[in-house]
CSV table of C-alpha atoms in Angstrom, one decimal:
chain,number,residue,atom,x,y,z
A,573,MET,CA,0.0,0.0,0.4
A,574,LYS,CA,2.7,2.2,0.5
A,575,LYS,CA,5.0,1.7,-2.6
A,576,ILE,CA,1.0,2.4,-4.2
A,577,ILE,CA,0.4,5.6,-2.0
A,578,LEU,CA,4.4,6.8,-3.0
A,579,SER,CA,4.4,5.8,-7.2
A,580,ALA,CA,0.3,8.1,-7.0
A,581,ILE,CA,3.0,11.6,-5.2
A,582,THR,CA,5.4,10.8,-7.0
A,583,ALA,CA,3.7,10.5,-10.8
A,584,LEU,CA,2.3,13.4,-9.2
A,585,CYS,CA,5.0,15.8,-8.4
A,586,ILE,CA,6.2,14.6,-12.3
A,587,THR,CA,2.8,15.7,-13.8
A,588,LEU,CA,2.9,19.3,-11.9
A,589,SER,CA,6.5,19.8,-13.0
A,590,VAL,CA,6.0,19.3,-16.2
A,591,SER,CA,2.8,21.4,-16.6
A,592,PRO,CA,3.2,24.6,-18.8
A,593,GLU,CA,2.0,26.6,-15.3
A,594,ASN,CA,4.8,25.6,-13.7
A,595,THR,CA,7.7,25.3,-16.2
A,596,HIS,CA,10.8,27.4,-16.2
A,597,ALA,CA,12.3,28.1,-19.5
A,598,LEU,CA,14.2,26.3,-20.6
A,599,PHE,CA,17.2,28.0,-22.2
A,600,ASN,CA,19.2,31.1,-21.7
A,601,LYS,CA,18.3,34.1,-23.5
A,602,ASN,CA,21.4,35.7,-22.9
A,603,ASP,CA,22.4,33.1,-26.2
A,604,VAL,CA,19.9,35.4,-28.4
A,605,ASN,CA,21.2,37.5,-30.2
A,606,ALA,CA,20.5,41.5,-28.3
A,607,PHE,CA,18.0,42.6,-31.5
A,608,ASP,CA,15.7,39.6,-31.1
A,609,ARG,CA,16.0,38.9,-27.1
A,610,GLN,CA,14.3,42.5,-27.1
A,611,PHE,CA,11.3,41.2,-28.1
A,612,ILE,CA,11.4,37.7,-26.7
A,613,THR,CA,7.4,37.0,-25.1
A,614,SER,CA,6.1,34.0,-23.3
A,615,TYR,CA,3.0,31.9,-25.6
A,616,ASN,CA,0.6,33.1,-26.2
A,617,LYS,CA,-1.7,30.6,-27.8
A,618,LYS,CA,-4.8,32.9,-28.5
A,619,LEU,CA,-2.6,34.7,-30.4
A,620,ASP,CA,-1.1,31.9,-32.3
A,621,ASP,CA,-4.5,30.6,-33.3
A,622,VAL,CA,-5.5,34.1,-34.1
A,623,SER,CA,-2.2,34.2,-36.2
A,624,THR,CA,-2.9,31.1,-38.0
A,625,VAL,CA,-6.2,32.0,-38.5
A,626,LEU,CA,-5.5,35.3,-40.6
A,627,SER,CA,-2.4,33.7,-42.2
A,628,ILE,CA,-5.4,31.4,-44.2
A,629,ALA,CA,-7.6,34.4,-45.0
A,630,GLN,CA,-4.5,36.1,-46.5
A,631,LEU,CA,-4.1,32.9,-48.2
A,632,MET,CA,-7.3,33.9,-49.9
A,633,SER,CA,-6.7,37.4,-51.0
A,634,PRO,CA,-5.8,36.3,-54.7
A,635,SER,CA,-9.5,35.6,-55.4
A,636,LEU,CA,-9.8,39.7,-54.7
A,637,LEU,CA,-8.7,39.4,-58.7
A,638,VAL,CA,-11.5,38.4,-60.0
A,639,ILE,CA,-14.3,38.8,-57.5
A,640,VAL,CA,-13.7,42.9,-57.3
A,641,PRO,CA,-13.7,43.6,-61.1
A,642,THR,CA,-16.9,40.9,-61.5
A,643,PHE,CA,-19.2,43.1,-59.3
A,644,THR,CA,-16.8,46.3,-61.3
A,645,GLY,CA,-17.5,45.1,-65.0
A,646,GLU,CA,-13.7,44.9,-65.0
A,647,TYR,CA,-14.1,41.1,-65.4
A,648,LYS,CA,-16.1,38.5,-67.1
A,649,TRP,CA,-16.6,35.5,-66.9
A,650,ASP,CA,-16.4,34.2,-70.5
A,651,LYS,CA,-14.1,32.1,-72.0
A,652,ASP,CA,-11.1,33.9,-72.1
A,653,GLY,CA,-12.0,35.1,-68.4
A,654,TRP,CA,-12.1,31.3,-67.2
A,655,ILE,CA,-8.7,30.8,-69.1
A,656,ASN,CA,-7.1,33.8,-67.4
A,657,ALA,CA,-8.4,32.7,-63.7
A,658,GLY,CA,-6.8,29.3,-64.7
A,659,LYS,CA,-3.5,31.0,-65.8
A,660,LEU,CA,-4.5,33.3,-62.2
A,661,GLY,CA,-4.4,30.3,-60.2
A,662,VAL,CA,-1.0,28.2,-61.7
A,663,MET,CA,1.1,31.5,-61.0
A,664,TYR,CA,-0.7,31.5,-58.0
A,665,THR,CA,0.4,28.1,-56.8
A,666,GLU,CA,4.2,28.1,-58.2
A,667,SER,CA,4.5,31.6,-56.0
A,668,PHE,CA,3.1,29.8,-53.0
A,669,VAL,CA,5.3,26.1,-53.6
A,670,THR,CA,8.6,28.3,-54.2
A,671,GLY,CA,8.3,30.4,-51.2
A,672,LEU,CA,6.9,27.0,-49.2
A,673,ALA,CA,9.9,25.1,-50.5
A,674,LEU,CA,11.9,27.5,-49.4
A,675,LYS,CA,10.9,28.3,-45.8
A,676,GLU,CA,10.8,23.9,-45.3
A,677,LEU,CA,14.3,24.1,-46.5
A,678,ALA,CA,15.2,26.4,-44.4
A,679,LYS,CA,13.7,24.7,-41.1
A,680,TYR,CA,15.4,21.8,-42.3
A,681,LEU,CA,19.0,23.4,-42.4
A,682,ILE,CA,18.3,25.8,-39.7
A,683,GLU,CA,18.0,24.5,-36.1
A,684,ARG,CA,16.5,27.6,-33.9
A,685,LYS,CA,14.5,26.8,-30.4
A,686,ARG,CA,11.3,29.2,-30.4
A,687,PRO,CA,11.5,32.1,-28.6
A,688,TYR,CA,8.8,30.9,-25.9
A,689,MET,CA,11.1,28.5,-25.0
A,690,TYR,CA,13.2,30.6,-23.7
A,691,LYS,CA,10.5,32.1,-21.3
A,692,ASP,CA,8.6,30.6,-17.9
A,693,GLY,CA,5.6,28.3,-19.2
A,694,TRP,CA,7.0,27.7,-22.2
A,695,PRO,CA,4.3,25.6,-23.8
A,696,LEU,CA,4.0,21.8,-23.0
A,697,ASP,CA,1.9,20.6,-26.2
A,698,GLU,CA,3.7,23.0,-28.6
A,699,TYR,CA,7.3,21.4,-27.2
A,700,LYS,CA,5.5,17.7,-27.2
A,701,LYS,CA,4.8,18.3,-31.7
A,702,ASP,CA,7.6,16.9,-33.3
A,703,GLY,CA,10.9,19.1,-33.4
A,704,GLU,CA,8.6,22.3,-33.7
A,705,TRP,CA,9.6,23.8,-31.2
A,706,ASN,CA,13.5,24.4,-32.8
A,707,GLU,CA,12.4,25.2,-36.0
A,708,SER,CA,12.2,28.6,-35.6
A,709,PHE,CA,13.6,29.9,-38.5
A,710,PHE,CA,11.6,31.4,-40.5
A,711,SER,CA,8.3,32.2,-39.9
A,712,GLY,CA,5.7,30.1,-42.1
A,713,HIS,CA,2.7,32.2,-41.4
A,714,THR,CA,4.7,35.5,-42.1
A,715,THR,CA,6.0,33.9,-45.6
A,716,TYR,CA,2.4,32.3,-47.1
A,717,ALA,CA,0.6,35.8,-45.8
A,718,PHE,CA,3.2,38.1,-47.6
A,719,THR,CA,2.8,36.1,-50.3
A,720,ALA,CA,-0.6,36.1,-51.0
A,721,ALA,CA,0.1,39.8,-50.0
A,722,SER,CA,2.7,40.4,-53.0
A,723,PHE,CA,1.2,38.4,-55.5
A,724,THR,CA,-2.3,40.0,-55.3
A,725,SER,CA,-0.7,43.2,-55.2
A,726,TYR,CA,1.6,42.9,-58.1
A,727,ALA,CA,-0.7,41.2,-60.2
A,728,PHE,CA,-4.3,43.3,-59.8
A,729,CYS,CA,-1.8,46.4,-60.8
A,730,LYS,CA,-0.5,44.4,-64.4
A,731,MET,CA,-4.5,43.6,-64.9
A,732,TYR,CA,-6.3,46.2,-64.2
A,733,PRO,CA,-3.8,49.4,-64.2
A,734,GLU,CA,-6.6,52.5,-64.1
A,735,SER,CA,-8.6,50.5,-61.5
A,736,ASP,CA,-9.4,52.7,-58.8
A,737,PHE,CA,-9.5,49.9,-56.0
A,738,LYS,CA,-5.6,49.4,-56.9
A,739,ILE,CA,-4.3,51.1,-53.5
A,740,PRO,CA,-7.1,49.9,-51.3
A,741,VAL,CA,-6.3,46.1,-52.3
A,742,ILE,CA,-2.2,46.4,-51.8
A,743,ALA,CA,-2.6,48.7,-48.8
A,744,SER,CA,-5.6,45.8,-47.3
A,745,SER,CA,-3.4,42.9,-48.4
A,746,PHE,CA,-0.4,43.8,-47.2
A,747,ALA,CA,-1.5,45.4,-43.7
A,748,LEU,CA,-3.1,41.5,-43.0
A,749,ALA,CA,0.3,39.8,-43.8
A,750,THR,CA,1.7,42.6,-41.5
A,751,THR,CA,-0.8,41.9,-38.8
A,752,VAL,CA,0.4,38.3,-39.1
A,753,GLY,CA,3.9,38.7,-38.9
A,754,ILE,CA,3.0,41.2,-35.6
A,755,MET,CA,1.0,38.3,-34.2
A,756,ARG,CA,3.6,35.1,-34.5
A,757,VAL,CA,6.4,37.4,-32.7
A,758,SER,CA,4.0,38.6,-29.9
A,759,SER,CA,2.8,34.8,-29.7
A,760,GLY,CA,6.2,33.9,-29.0
A,761,CYS,CA,6.4,32.0,-32.1
A,762,HIS,CA,8.7,33.6,-33.6
A,763,PHE,CA,12.0,36.1,-33.0
A,764,VAL,CA,11.4,39.4,-35.1
A,765,THR,CA,14.3,38.4,-37.7
A,766,ASP,CA,12.4,35.5,-38.8
A,767,VAL,CA,10.1,37.6,-39.5
A,768,LEU,CA,11.6,39.7,-41.4
A,769,VAL,CA,13.4,37.1,-43.4
A,770,GLY,CA,9.8,35.1,-43.9
A,771,ALA,CA,8.0,38.4,-45.0
A,772,ALA,CA,11.1,39.0,-47.9
A,773,VAL,CA,11.1,35.7,-48.8
A,774,GLY,CA,6.9,35.7,-49.3
A,775,THR,CA,7.2,39.2,-51.1
A,776,ILE,CA,9.9,37.9,-53.4
A,777,SER,CA,7.9,34.3,-53.8
A,778,GLY,CA,4.8,36.7,-54.9
A,779,PHE,CA,6.7,39.0,-57.1
A,780,LEU,CA,8.7,36.8,-59.3
A,781,VAL,CA,6.1,34.5,-60.9
A,782,PRO,CA,3.9,37.3,-62.0
A,783,PHE,CA,6.8,39.5,-62.9
A,784,LEU,CA,8.1,36.6,-65.2
A,785,GLN,CA,4.9,35.6,-66.6
A,786,TYR,CA,3.3,39.5,-67.2
A,787,ASP,CA,6.3,39.6,-69.6
A,788,CYS,CA,7.7,42.4,-67.0
A,789,LEU,CA,11.8,40.5,-67.1
A,790,ILE,CA,12.7,38.9,-70.3
A,791,GLY,CA,9.2,38.1,-72.3
A,792,ASP,CA,7.8,35.6,-72.9
A,793,ASN,CA,10.4,33.1,-73.2
A,794,ALA,CA,10.9,33.7,-69.8
A,795,SER,CA,9.0,31.0,-66.8
A,796,LEU,CA,9.0,30.1,-63.3
A,797,HIS,CA,8.2,26.8,-62.3
A,798,ALA,CA,7.6,25.0,-58.7
A,799,SER,CA,7.0,21.9,-57.1
A,800,PRO,CA,6.6,20.4,-53.9
A,801,THR,CA,10.1,18.7,-55.2
A,802,ASN,CA,11.6,21.0,-57.8
A,803,LEU,CA,11.8,25.0,-58.5
A,804,SER,CA,13.3,25.5,-62.1
A,805,PHE,CA,13.7,28.6,-63.9
A,806,SER,CA,13.2,28.1,-68.4
A,807,PHE,CA,13.9,30.5,-70.7
A,808,LYS,CA,13.3,29.9,-74.8
A,809,PHE,CA,15.7,31.1,-77.3
């Protein structure tokens, strides 16, 4: 009986020692560079979840390329309209996969502990996930958000250069993407530099594909092709 009671007490102590409310920081924040150290915060699940929802919503923003012009009469759903919508879908997929591939490559090559591991109350559930606590660099949510914002803004301006909605589309797209980045830092999931790099990679990914496809670089002969396992650039002579 004594052994059973002792085992129960030991199990209870172990449970309390690893609960999020009772843990101490596992790593020393002084090991973090001076810039990022200033913005280290504890884990905030609500902000983490909200930033995920906003990131998903941002991924839908390229639909503005056809939704807004449809209501204004600038976009016609005839044969050419459906073909153009299909081309936009392909271009956006290539932009997204480009950002995704670069993000995954960075996380595979570079190990970086998330900010919440340097604060008391680090989340046990997040820590248990398959290595995610050590994959802070760089921010995927921010990359996706800025890919969508950049793609939407550039493609909209190329498709409707005279539209009065250009500034609202650009401003709202990047404002939402910026909000996602801020929340990734505020939630304790990423350092500021993780978000800045993610924003840069996302912006370039979202810009590069339509930039090539809309003949702004070197014409119809250039194209960028992306897939989960391959990223290639082709040029036809």
